[in-house]
Coordinates of C-alpha atoms in Angstrom, one line a residue:
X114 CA 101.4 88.0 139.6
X115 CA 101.9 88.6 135.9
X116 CA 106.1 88.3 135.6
X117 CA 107.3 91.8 133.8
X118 CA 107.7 90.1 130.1
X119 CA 104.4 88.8 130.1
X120 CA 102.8 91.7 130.6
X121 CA 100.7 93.2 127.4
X122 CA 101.9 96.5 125.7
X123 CA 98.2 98.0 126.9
X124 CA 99.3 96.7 130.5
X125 CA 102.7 98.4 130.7
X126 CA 101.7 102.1 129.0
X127 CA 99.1 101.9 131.9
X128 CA 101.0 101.1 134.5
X129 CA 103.8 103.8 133.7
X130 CA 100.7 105.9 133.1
X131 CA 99.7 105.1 136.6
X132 CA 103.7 105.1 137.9
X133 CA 103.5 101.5 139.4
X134 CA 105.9 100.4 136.6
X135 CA 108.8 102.2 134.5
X136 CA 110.3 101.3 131.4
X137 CA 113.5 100.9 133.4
X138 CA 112.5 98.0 135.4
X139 CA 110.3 96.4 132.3
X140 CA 113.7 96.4 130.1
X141 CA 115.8 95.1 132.7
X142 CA 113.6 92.4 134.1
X143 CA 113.0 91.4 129.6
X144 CA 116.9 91.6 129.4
X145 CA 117.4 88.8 131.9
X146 CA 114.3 87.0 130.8
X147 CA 116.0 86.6 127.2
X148 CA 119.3 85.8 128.6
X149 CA 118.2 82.7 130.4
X150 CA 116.0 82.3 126.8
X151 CA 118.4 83.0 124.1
X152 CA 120.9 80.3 124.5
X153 CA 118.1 77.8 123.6
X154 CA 116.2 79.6 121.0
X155 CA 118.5 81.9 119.1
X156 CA 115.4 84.3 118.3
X157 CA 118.2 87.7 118.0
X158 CA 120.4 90.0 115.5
X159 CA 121.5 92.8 117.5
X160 CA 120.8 92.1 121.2
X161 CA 122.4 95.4 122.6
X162 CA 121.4 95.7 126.4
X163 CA 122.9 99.2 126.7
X164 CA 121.4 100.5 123.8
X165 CA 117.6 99.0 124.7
X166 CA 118.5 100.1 128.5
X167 CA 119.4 103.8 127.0
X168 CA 115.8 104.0 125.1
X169 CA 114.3 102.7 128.3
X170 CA 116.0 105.4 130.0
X171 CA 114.8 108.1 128.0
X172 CA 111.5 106.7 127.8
X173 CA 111.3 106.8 131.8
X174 CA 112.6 110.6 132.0
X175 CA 109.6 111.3 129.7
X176 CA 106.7 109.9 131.6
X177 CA 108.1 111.6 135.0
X178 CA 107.3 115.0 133.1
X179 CA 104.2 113.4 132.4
X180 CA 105.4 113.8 128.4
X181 CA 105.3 110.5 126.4
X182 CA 106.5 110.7 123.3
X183 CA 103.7 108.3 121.3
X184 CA 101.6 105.7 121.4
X185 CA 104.2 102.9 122.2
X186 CA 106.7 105.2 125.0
X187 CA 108.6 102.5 127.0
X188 CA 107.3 99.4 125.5
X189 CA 110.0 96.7 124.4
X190 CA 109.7 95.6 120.8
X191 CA 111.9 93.7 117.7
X192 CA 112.3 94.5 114.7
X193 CA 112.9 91.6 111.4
X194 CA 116.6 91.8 110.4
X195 CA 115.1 92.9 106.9
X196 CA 113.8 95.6 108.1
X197 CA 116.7 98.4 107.9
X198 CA 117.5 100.1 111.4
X199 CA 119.9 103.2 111.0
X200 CA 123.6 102.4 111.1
X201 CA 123.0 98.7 111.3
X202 CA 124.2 96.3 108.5
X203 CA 120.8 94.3 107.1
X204 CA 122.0 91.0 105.9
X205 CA 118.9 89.2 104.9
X206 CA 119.7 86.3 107.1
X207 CA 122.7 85.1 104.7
X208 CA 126.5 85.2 104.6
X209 CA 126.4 86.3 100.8
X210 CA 125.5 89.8 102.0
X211 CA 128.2 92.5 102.0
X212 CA 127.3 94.0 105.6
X213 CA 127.0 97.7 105.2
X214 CA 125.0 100.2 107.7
X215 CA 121.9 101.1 106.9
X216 CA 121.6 104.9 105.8
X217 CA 118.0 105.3 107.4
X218 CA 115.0 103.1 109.2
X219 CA 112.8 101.7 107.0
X220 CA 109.5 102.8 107.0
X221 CA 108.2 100.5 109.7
X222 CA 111.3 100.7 112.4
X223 CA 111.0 104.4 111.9
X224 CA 107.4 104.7 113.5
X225 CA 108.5 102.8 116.2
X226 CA 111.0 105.0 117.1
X227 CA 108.2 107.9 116.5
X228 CA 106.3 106.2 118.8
X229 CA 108.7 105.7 121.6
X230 CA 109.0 101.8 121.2
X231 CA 112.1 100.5 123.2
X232 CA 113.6 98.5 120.2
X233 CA 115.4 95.3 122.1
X234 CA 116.6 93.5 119.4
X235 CA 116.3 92.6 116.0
X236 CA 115.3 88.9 115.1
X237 CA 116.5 85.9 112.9
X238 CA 115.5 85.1 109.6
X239 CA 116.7 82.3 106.5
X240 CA 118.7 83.2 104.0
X241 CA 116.9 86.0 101.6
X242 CA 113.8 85.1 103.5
X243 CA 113.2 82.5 101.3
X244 CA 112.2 79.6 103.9
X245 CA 109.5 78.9 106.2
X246 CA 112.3 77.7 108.8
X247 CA 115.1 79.4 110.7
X248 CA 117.7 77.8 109.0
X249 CA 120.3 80.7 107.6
X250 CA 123.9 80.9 106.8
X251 CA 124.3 84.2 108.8
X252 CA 122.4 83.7 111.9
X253 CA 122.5 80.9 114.6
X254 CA 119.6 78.2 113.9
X255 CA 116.5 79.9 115.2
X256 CA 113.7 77.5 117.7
X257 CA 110.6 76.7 119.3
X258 CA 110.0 77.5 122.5
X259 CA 107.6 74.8 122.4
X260 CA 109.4 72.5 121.1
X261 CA 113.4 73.2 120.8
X262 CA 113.6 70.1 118.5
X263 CA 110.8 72.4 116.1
X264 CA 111.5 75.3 114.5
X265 CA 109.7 78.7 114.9
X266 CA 108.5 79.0 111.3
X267 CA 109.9 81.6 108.8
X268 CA 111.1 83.7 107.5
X269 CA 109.9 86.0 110.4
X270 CA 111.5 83.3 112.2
X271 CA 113.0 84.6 115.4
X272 CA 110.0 87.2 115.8
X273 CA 107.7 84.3 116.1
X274 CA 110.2 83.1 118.6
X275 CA 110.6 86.2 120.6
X276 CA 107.0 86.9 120.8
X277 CA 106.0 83.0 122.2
X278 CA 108.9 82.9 124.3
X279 CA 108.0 86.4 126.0
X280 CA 111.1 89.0 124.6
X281 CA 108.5 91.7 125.3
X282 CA 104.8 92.3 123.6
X283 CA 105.4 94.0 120.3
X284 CA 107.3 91.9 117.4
X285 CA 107.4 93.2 113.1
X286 CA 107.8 90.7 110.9
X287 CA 107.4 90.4 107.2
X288 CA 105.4 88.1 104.7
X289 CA 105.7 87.9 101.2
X290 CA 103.9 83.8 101.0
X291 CA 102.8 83.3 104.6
X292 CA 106.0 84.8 106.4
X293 CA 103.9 85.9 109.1
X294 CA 101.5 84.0 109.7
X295 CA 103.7 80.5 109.3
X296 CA 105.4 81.6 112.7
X297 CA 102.7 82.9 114.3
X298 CA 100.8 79.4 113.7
X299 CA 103.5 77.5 115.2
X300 CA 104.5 79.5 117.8
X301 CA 100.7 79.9 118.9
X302 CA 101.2 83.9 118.8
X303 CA 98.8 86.1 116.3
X304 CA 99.7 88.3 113.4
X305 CA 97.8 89.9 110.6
X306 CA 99.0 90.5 107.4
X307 CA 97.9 93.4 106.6
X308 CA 96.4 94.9 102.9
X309 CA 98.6 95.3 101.0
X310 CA 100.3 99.1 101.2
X311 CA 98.3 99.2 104.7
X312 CA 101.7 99.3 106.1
X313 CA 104.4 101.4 104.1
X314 CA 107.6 99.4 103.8
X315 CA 110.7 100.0 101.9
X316 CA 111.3 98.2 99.4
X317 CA 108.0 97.8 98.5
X318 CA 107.6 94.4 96.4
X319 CA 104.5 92.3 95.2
X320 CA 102.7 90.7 97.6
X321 CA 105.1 92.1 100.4
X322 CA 103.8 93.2 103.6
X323 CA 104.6 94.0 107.0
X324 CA 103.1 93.4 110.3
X325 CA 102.3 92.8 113.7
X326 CA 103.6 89.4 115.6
X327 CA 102.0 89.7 119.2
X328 CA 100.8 87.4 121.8
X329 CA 96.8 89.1 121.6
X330 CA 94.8 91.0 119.0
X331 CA 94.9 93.9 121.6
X332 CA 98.8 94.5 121.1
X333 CA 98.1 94.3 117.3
X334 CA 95.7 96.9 116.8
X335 CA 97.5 99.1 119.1
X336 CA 101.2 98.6 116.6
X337 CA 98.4 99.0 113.3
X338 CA 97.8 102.5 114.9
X339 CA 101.6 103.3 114.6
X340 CA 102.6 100.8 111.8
X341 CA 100.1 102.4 109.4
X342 CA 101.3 106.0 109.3
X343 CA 102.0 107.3 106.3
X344 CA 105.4 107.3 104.1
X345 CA 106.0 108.4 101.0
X346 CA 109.0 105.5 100.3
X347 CA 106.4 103.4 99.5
X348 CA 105.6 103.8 96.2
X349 CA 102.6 100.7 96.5
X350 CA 101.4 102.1 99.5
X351 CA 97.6 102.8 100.4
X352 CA 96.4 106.5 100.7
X353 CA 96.6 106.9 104.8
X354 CA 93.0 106.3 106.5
X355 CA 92.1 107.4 110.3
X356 CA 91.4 103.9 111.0
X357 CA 89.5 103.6 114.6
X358 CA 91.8 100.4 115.6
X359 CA 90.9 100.7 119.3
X360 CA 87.9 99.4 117.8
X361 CA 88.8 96.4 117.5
X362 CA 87.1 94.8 120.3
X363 CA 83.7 94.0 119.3
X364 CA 82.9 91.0 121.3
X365 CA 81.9 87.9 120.2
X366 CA 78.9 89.3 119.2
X367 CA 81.1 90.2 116.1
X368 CA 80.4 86.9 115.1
X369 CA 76.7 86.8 114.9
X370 CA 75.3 87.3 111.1
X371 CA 78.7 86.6 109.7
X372 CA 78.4 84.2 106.7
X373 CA 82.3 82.5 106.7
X374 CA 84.2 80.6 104.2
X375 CA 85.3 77.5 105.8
X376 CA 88.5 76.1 103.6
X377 CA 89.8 72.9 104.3
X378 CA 91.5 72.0 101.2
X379 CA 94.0 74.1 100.2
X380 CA 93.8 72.2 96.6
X381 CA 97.5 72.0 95.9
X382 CA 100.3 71.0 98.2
X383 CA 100.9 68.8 101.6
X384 CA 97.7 67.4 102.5
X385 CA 96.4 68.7 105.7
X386 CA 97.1 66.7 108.8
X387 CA 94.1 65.3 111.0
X388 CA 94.6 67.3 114.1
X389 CA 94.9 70.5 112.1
X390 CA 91.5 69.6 110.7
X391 CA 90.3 68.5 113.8
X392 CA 91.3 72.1 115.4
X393 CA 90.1 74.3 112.5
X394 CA 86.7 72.3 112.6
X395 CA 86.5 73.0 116.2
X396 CA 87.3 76.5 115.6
X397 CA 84.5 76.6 113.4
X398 CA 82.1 75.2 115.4
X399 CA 82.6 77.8 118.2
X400 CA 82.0 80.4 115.7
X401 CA 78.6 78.7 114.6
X402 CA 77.4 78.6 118.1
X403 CA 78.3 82.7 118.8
X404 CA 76.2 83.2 115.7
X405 CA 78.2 82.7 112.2
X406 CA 76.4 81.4 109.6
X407 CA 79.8 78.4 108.7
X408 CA 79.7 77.6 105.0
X409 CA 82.3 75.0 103.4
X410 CA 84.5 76.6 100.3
X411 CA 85.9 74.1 97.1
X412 CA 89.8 74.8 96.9
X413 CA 90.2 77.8 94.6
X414 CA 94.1 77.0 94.4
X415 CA 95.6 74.8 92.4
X416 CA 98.9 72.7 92.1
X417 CA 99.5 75.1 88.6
X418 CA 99.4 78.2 90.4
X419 CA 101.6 77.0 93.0
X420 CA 104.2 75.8 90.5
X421 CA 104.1 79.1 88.9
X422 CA 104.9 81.0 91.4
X423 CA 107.4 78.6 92.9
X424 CA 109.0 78.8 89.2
X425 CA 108.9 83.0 88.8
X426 CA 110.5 82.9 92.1
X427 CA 113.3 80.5 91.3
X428 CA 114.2 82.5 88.3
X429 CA 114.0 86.2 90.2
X430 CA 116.6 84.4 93.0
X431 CA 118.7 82.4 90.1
X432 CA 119.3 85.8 88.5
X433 CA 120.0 87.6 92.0
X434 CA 122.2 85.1 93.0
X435 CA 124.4 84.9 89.4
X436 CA 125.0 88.5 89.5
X437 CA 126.6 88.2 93.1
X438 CA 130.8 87.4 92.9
X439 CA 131.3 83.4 93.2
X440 CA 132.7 83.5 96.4
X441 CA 129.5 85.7 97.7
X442 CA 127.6 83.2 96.0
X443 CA 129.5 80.1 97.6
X444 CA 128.1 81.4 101.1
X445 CA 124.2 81.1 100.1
X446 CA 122.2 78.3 101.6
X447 CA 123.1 75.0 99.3
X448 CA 119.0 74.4 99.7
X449 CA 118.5 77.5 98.0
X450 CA 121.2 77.5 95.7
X451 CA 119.7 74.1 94.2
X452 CA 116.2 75.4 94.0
X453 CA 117.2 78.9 92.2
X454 CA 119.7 77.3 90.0
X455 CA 116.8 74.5 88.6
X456 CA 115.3 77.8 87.1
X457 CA 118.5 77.8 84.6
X458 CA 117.3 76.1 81.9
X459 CA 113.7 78.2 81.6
X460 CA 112.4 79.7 78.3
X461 CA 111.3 83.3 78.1
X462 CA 107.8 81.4 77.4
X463 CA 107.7 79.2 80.7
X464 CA 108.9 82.5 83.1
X465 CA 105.9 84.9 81.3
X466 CA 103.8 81.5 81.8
X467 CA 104.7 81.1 85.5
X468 CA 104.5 85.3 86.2
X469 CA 101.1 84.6 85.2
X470 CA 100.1 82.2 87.9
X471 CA 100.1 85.3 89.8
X472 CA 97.2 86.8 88.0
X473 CA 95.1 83.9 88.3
X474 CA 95.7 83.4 91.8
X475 CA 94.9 87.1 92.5
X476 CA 91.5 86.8 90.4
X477 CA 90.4 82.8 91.7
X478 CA 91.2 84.5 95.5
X479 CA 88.9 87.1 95.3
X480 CA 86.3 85.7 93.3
X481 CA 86.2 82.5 96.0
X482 CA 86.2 84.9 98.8
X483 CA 83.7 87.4 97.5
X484 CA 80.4 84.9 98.5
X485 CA 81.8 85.5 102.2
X486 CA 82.1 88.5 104.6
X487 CA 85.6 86.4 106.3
X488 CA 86.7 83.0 105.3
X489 CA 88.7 80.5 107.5
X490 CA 91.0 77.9 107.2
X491 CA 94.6 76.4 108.5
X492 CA 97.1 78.6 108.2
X493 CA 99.3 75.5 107.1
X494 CA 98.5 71.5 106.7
X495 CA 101.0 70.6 109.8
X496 CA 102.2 71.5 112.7
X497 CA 106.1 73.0 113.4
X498 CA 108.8 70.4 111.9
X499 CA 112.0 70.2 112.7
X500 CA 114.2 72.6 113.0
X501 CA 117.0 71.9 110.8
X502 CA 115.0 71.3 108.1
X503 CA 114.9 74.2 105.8
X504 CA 111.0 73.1 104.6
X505 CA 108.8 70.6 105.6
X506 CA 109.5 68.7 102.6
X507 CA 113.4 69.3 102.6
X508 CA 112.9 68.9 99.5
X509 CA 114.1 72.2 96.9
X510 CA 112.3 71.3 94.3
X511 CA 108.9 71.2 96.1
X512 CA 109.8 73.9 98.7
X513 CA 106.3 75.5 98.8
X514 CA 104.1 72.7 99.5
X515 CA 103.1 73.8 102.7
X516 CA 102.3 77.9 101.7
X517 CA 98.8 76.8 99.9
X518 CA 96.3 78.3 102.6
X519 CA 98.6 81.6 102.8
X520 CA 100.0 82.9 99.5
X521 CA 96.8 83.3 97.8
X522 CA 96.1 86.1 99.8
X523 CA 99.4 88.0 99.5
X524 CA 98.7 87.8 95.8
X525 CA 95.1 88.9 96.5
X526 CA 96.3 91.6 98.3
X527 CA 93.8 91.1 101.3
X528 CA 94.4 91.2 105.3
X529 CA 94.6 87.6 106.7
X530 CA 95.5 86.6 110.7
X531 CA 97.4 83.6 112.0
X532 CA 95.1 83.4 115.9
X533 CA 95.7 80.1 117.7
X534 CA 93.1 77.5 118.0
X535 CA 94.8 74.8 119.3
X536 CA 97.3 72.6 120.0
X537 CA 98.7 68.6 119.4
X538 CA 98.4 65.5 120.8
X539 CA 102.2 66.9 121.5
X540 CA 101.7 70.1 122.6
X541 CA 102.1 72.0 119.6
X542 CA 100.2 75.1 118.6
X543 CA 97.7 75.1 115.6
X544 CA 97.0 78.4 113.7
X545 CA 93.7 79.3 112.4
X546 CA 93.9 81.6 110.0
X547 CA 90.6 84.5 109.3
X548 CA 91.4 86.6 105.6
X549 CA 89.1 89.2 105.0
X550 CA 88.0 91.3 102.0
X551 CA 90.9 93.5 100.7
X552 CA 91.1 96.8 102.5
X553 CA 88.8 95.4 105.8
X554 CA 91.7 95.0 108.4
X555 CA 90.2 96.1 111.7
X556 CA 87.2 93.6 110.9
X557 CA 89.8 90.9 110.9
X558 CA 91.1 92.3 113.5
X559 CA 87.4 92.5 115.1
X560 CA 86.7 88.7 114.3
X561 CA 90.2 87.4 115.6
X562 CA 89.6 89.1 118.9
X563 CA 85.6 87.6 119.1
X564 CA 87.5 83.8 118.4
X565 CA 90.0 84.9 120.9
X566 CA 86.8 85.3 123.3
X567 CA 85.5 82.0 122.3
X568 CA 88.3 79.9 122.0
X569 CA 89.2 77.1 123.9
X570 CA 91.5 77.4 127.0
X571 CA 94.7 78.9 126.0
X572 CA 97.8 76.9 127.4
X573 CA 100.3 78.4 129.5
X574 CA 103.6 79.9 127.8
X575 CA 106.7 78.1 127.5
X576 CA 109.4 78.7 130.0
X577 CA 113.1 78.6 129.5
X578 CA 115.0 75.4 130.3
X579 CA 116.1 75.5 133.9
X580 CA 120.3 75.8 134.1

């Protein structure tokens, strides 16, 4: 039998459909399932039994007058830290932060609560979310379940975590340069970063998107039904469509016809390791045998654009962090102190030049893509590192080696998955990543689930340490 936390979000609205289950029981059995978790993995911000227990309370009243309350009634879910909750301080995952309540939920919290999500916790994040590790000043050092040693990825660092490690079915995360779909690859979960605006968030910023973290496409599509309400905060959002995402399951047959990109070379940072080529390769091979027509892509990216954004971003965090008081600034990261400050000494003429690289990301993206109906690649060039290491580099001048396959498609503005498609020599999950034409998220979603169908056997989940 299926324990309680592993159960799906589509499993547990039927069963309190049905009455076999109630969100009672679900929460209480997830409460003690994190307990004997947390200790090891430090995935939460806000872990307040009484409060989850209180939505699940509610949430149980409601389906005994047969009167849910949305699409999500009962179902346990986290939230990012960044992500503002009513009356709870947001401090980005650093010290620096001043921690002042909230005044309202951000866009995507508050359609879980429309919904009738039970909202657990909150999870970790780095400092500013400006890592691809759970390493912050403010939060406990986030890790793999996999792999304590390995860290879960960032900066939706502990929603990686909590989703692998079974803290319910439904996790939000946030990506502005792979933020999703880093974790999801190394924790061996899926996410889809979603079109740009296709989920309204607050405060809206380029190339800034929220979305799903989930064990199965299913749970995904089912949080895009919710997540992609409309809200008027968001001043880049997308004009709301009726998207049919319980439509999501096509079968493999999805795959037949498709001509995909297959990207191997990011062309610009870390090289990408041999069993993450290995895996990807495999993974394209399945989808050439249910039908895809598998065409290999030339990098589009290169080591200038990388720099250029890497640059921009240095000098938007050096001028955040100078206008904080020096004792507030004392408390940031010293990793990303030293990267922001090396933006000191930058002409007016180098910022407009790295701003740029943006452009020309955006416009190499979609021009590489548009010969393609999806294109496929790793969703990074290695596996989960270690966990105290803020990048795989640890390096602060070459922080964003690793972001190559992701970025380009923030900047493009187009929907791209993390799905797993593997796993190590070690044990440790491999993320293949599907990005689609801007504005075609449920055929991501779509091809995801057909790979899902077609993958190879999907190891069991990690347990918690015994004691």
């Amino acid at each position: 039998m299926t324990a309680l936390h592993d159960l799906p979000a589509h499993d547990l609205l039927a069963a309190y459909r049905q009455r076999t289950l109630s969100p009672v029981e679900v929460t209480q059995a997830l409460l003690a399932h994190i307990e004997r978790w947390e200790p090891h993995i430090r995935a939460t911000y806000l872990l307040r039994p009484e409060m989850a227990l209180a939505q699940a309370r509610e949430s149980e009243a409601r389906w005994l007058r047969g009167e849910p309350k949305g699409a999500l009634d009962g179902v346990p879910s986290t939230i990012k830290e960044n992500i503002a909750t009513e009356g709870d301080p947001t401090p980005l995952g650093t010290a620096a932060v001043e921690l002042v309540p909230a005044a309202a939920d951000a866009p995507p919290a508050a359609r879980m609560r429309e919904a009738g999500a039970v909202i657990v916790a909150k999870t970790t994040m780095p400092d500013y979310g400006m890592l691809s590790s759970g390493l912050s000043t403010f939060h406990p050092l986030s890790r793999n379940p996999w792999d304590t040693r390995k860290g879960p990825g960032g900066s939706s660092a502990g929603g990686g975590a909590a989703a692998a490690a079974g803290y319910g079915p439904l996790h939000i995360g946030t990506d502005i340069g792979g933020s999703l779909r880093l974790p999801a690859s190394w924790c061996g979960i899926f996410s889809l970063k979603p079109s740009l605006g296709r989920i309204p968030i607050d405060p809206p910023y380029t190339g800034r998107a929220a979305g799903p973290m989930t064990r199965t496409v299913a749970d995904a599509a089912l949080m895009m039904q919710v997540l992609s309400q409309p809200d008027a905060r968001d001043s880049m959002s997308l004009p709301y469509q009726d998207i049919a995402w319980s439509q999501f399951n096509k079968g493999a047959e999805r795959l037949r016809g498709l001509r995909i990109g297959l990207l191997l070379d990011a062309g610009c940072g870390l090289p990408v390791e041999p069993e993450v080529k290995a895996a990807v390769e495999r993974a394209a091979k399945l989808m050439e045998a249910a039908g895809a027509t598998i065409v290999p892509m030339a990098p589009f990216m290169t080591q200038a654009m990388l720099d250029g954004m890497d640059h921009f971003w240095r000098m938007r965090s050096h001028i955040d962090l100078q206008a904080l008081p020096a004792a507030r600034r004392d408390k940031v990261l010293p990793y990303i102190r030293t990267w922001a400050d090396s933006a000191a000494g930058m002409s007016g003429t180098e910022v407009f030049n790295a701003s740029h690289q943006f452009h020309l990301t955006r416009v190499n993206t979609v021009k590489a893509c548009s010969a393609f109906d999806y294109v496929i690649s790793p969703v990074a060039p290695m596996p989960a590192f270690q966990a105290e290491l803020p990048s795989p580099t640890n390096d602060p001048l070459r922080p964003l080696e690793h972001i190559g396959f992701t970025v380009p498609f923030n900047m493009s503005e187009q929907p791209a998955a993390s799905v797993n498609c593997g796993y190590t020599t070690s044990g440790l999950p491999i993320g293949l990543q599907i990005a689609g034409a801007r504005f075609d998220d449920l055929g991501v979603l779509q091809v995801a689930h057909a790979f899902e169908l077609i993958r190879e056997p999907q190891r069991a989940w990690p347990q918690p340490p015994a004691g």
